[in-house]
Tab-separated table of C-alpha atoms in Angstrom:
chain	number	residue	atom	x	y	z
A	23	UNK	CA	84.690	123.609	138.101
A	24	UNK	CA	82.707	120.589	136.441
A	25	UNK	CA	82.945	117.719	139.191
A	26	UNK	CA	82.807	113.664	138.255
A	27	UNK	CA	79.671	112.436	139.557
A	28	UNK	CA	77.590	108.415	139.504
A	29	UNK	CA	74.309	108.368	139.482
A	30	UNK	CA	72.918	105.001	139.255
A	31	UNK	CA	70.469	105.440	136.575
A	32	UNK	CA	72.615	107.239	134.251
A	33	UNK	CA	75.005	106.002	132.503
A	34	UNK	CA	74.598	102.681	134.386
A	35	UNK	CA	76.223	104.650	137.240
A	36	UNK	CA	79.751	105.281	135.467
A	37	UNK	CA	81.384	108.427	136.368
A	38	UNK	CA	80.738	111.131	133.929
A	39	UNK	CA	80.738	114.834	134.323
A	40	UNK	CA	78.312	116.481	136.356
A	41	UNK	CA	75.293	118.049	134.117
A	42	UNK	CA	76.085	115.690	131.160
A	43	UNK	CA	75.317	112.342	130.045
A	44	UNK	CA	79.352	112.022	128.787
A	45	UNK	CA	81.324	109.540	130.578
A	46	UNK	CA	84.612	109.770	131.842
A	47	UNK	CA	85.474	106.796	129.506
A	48	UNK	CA	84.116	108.161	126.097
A	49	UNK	CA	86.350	111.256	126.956
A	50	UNK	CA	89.122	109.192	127.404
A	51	UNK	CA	88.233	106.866	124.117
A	52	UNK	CA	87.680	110.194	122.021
A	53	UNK	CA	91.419	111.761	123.203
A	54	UNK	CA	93.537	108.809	124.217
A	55	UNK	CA	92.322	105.980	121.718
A	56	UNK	CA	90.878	108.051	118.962
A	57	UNK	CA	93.642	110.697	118.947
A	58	UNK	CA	91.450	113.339	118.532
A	59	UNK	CA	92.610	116.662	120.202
A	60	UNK	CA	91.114	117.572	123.511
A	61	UNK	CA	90.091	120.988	122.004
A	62	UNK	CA	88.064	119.042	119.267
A	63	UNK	CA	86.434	116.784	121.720
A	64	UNK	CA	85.326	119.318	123.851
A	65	UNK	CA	83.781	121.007	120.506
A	66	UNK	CA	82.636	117.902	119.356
A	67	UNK	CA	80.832	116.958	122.778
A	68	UNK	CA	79.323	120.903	123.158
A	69	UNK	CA	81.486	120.707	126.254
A	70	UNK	CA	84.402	123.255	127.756
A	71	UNK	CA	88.377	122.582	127.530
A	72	UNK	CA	88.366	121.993	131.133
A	73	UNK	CA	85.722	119.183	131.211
A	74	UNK	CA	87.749	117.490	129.119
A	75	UNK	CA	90.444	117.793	131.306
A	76	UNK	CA	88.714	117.367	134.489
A	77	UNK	CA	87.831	113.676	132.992
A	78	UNK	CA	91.361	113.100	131.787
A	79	UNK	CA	91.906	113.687	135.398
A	80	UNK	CA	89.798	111.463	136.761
A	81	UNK	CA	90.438	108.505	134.158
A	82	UNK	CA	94.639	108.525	135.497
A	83	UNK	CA	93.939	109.269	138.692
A	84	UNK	CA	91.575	105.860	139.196
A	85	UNK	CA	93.296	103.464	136.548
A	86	UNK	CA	91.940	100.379	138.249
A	87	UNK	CA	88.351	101.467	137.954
A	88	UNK	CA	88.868	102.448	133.990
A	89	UNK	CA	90.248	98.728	133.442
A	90	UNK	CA	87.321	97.364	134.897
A	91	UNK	CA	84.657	99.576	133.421
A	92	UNK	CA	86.327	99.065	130.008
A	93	UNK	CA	86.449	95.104	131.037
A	94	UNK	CA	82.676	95.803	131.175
A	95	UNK	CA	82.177	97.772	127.745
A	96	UNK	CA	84.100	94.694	125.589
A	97	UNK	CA	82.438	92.267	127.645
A	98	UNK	CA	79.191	93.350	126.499
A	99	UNK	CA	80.417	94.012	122.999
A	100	UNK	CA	81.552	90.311	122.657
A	101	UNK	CA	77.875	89.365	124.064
A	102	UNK	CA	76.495	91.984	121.151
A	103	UNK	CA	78.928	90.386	118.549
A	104	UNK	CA	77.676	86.895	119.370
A	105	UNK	CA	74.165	87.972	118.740
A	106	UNK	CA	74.409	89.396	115.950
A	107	UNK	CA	74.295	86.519	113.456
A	108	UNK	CA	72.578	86.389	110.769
A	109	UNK	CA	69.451	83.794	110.261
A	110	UNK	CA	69.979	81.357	107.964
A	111	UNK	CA	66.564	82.506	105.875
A	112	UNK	CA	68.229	86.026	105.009
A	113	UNK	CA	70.113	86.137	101.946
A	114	UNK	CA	73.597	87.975	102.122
């Protein structure tokens, strides 16, 4: 069975399935956000049923570490969002 592993320089150490560069929290984003079925995600990510499962796992079974990492992830998309304005010399 696929374990949840962090390594520091991957994935900026968020825990993500062993052998993979997927993290627990685009599993969860594809299935619980997006709605997509966990049979398509695991198609979708060239991944098995059970890896998608063994993250589901892992995402409710350490709820206060998914808050914070997705804390994290619209934290830095509100720092992206504020950069991305456009210079006054481009024409729109």
């Amino acid at each position: 069975m696929t374990e949840i592993v962090r390594t520091d320089d991957v994935l900026g150490g968020e825990p993500r399935l062993d052998g993979h560069r997927i993290s627990v929290v685009q599993v969860a984003d594809m299935v619980l956000d997006g709605g997509d079925a966990p049979e398509y995600v695991a198609d979708q990510l060239g991944i098995s049923l059970g890896e998608v499962h063994t993250a589901l796992a892992y995402y409710y079974d350490n709820p206060d570490e998914m808050a914070a990492i997705r804390t994290r992830h619209a934290e830095l998309e509100s720092l992206l969002d504020e950069q991305a304005v456009t210079p006054d010399h481009v024409e729109q």
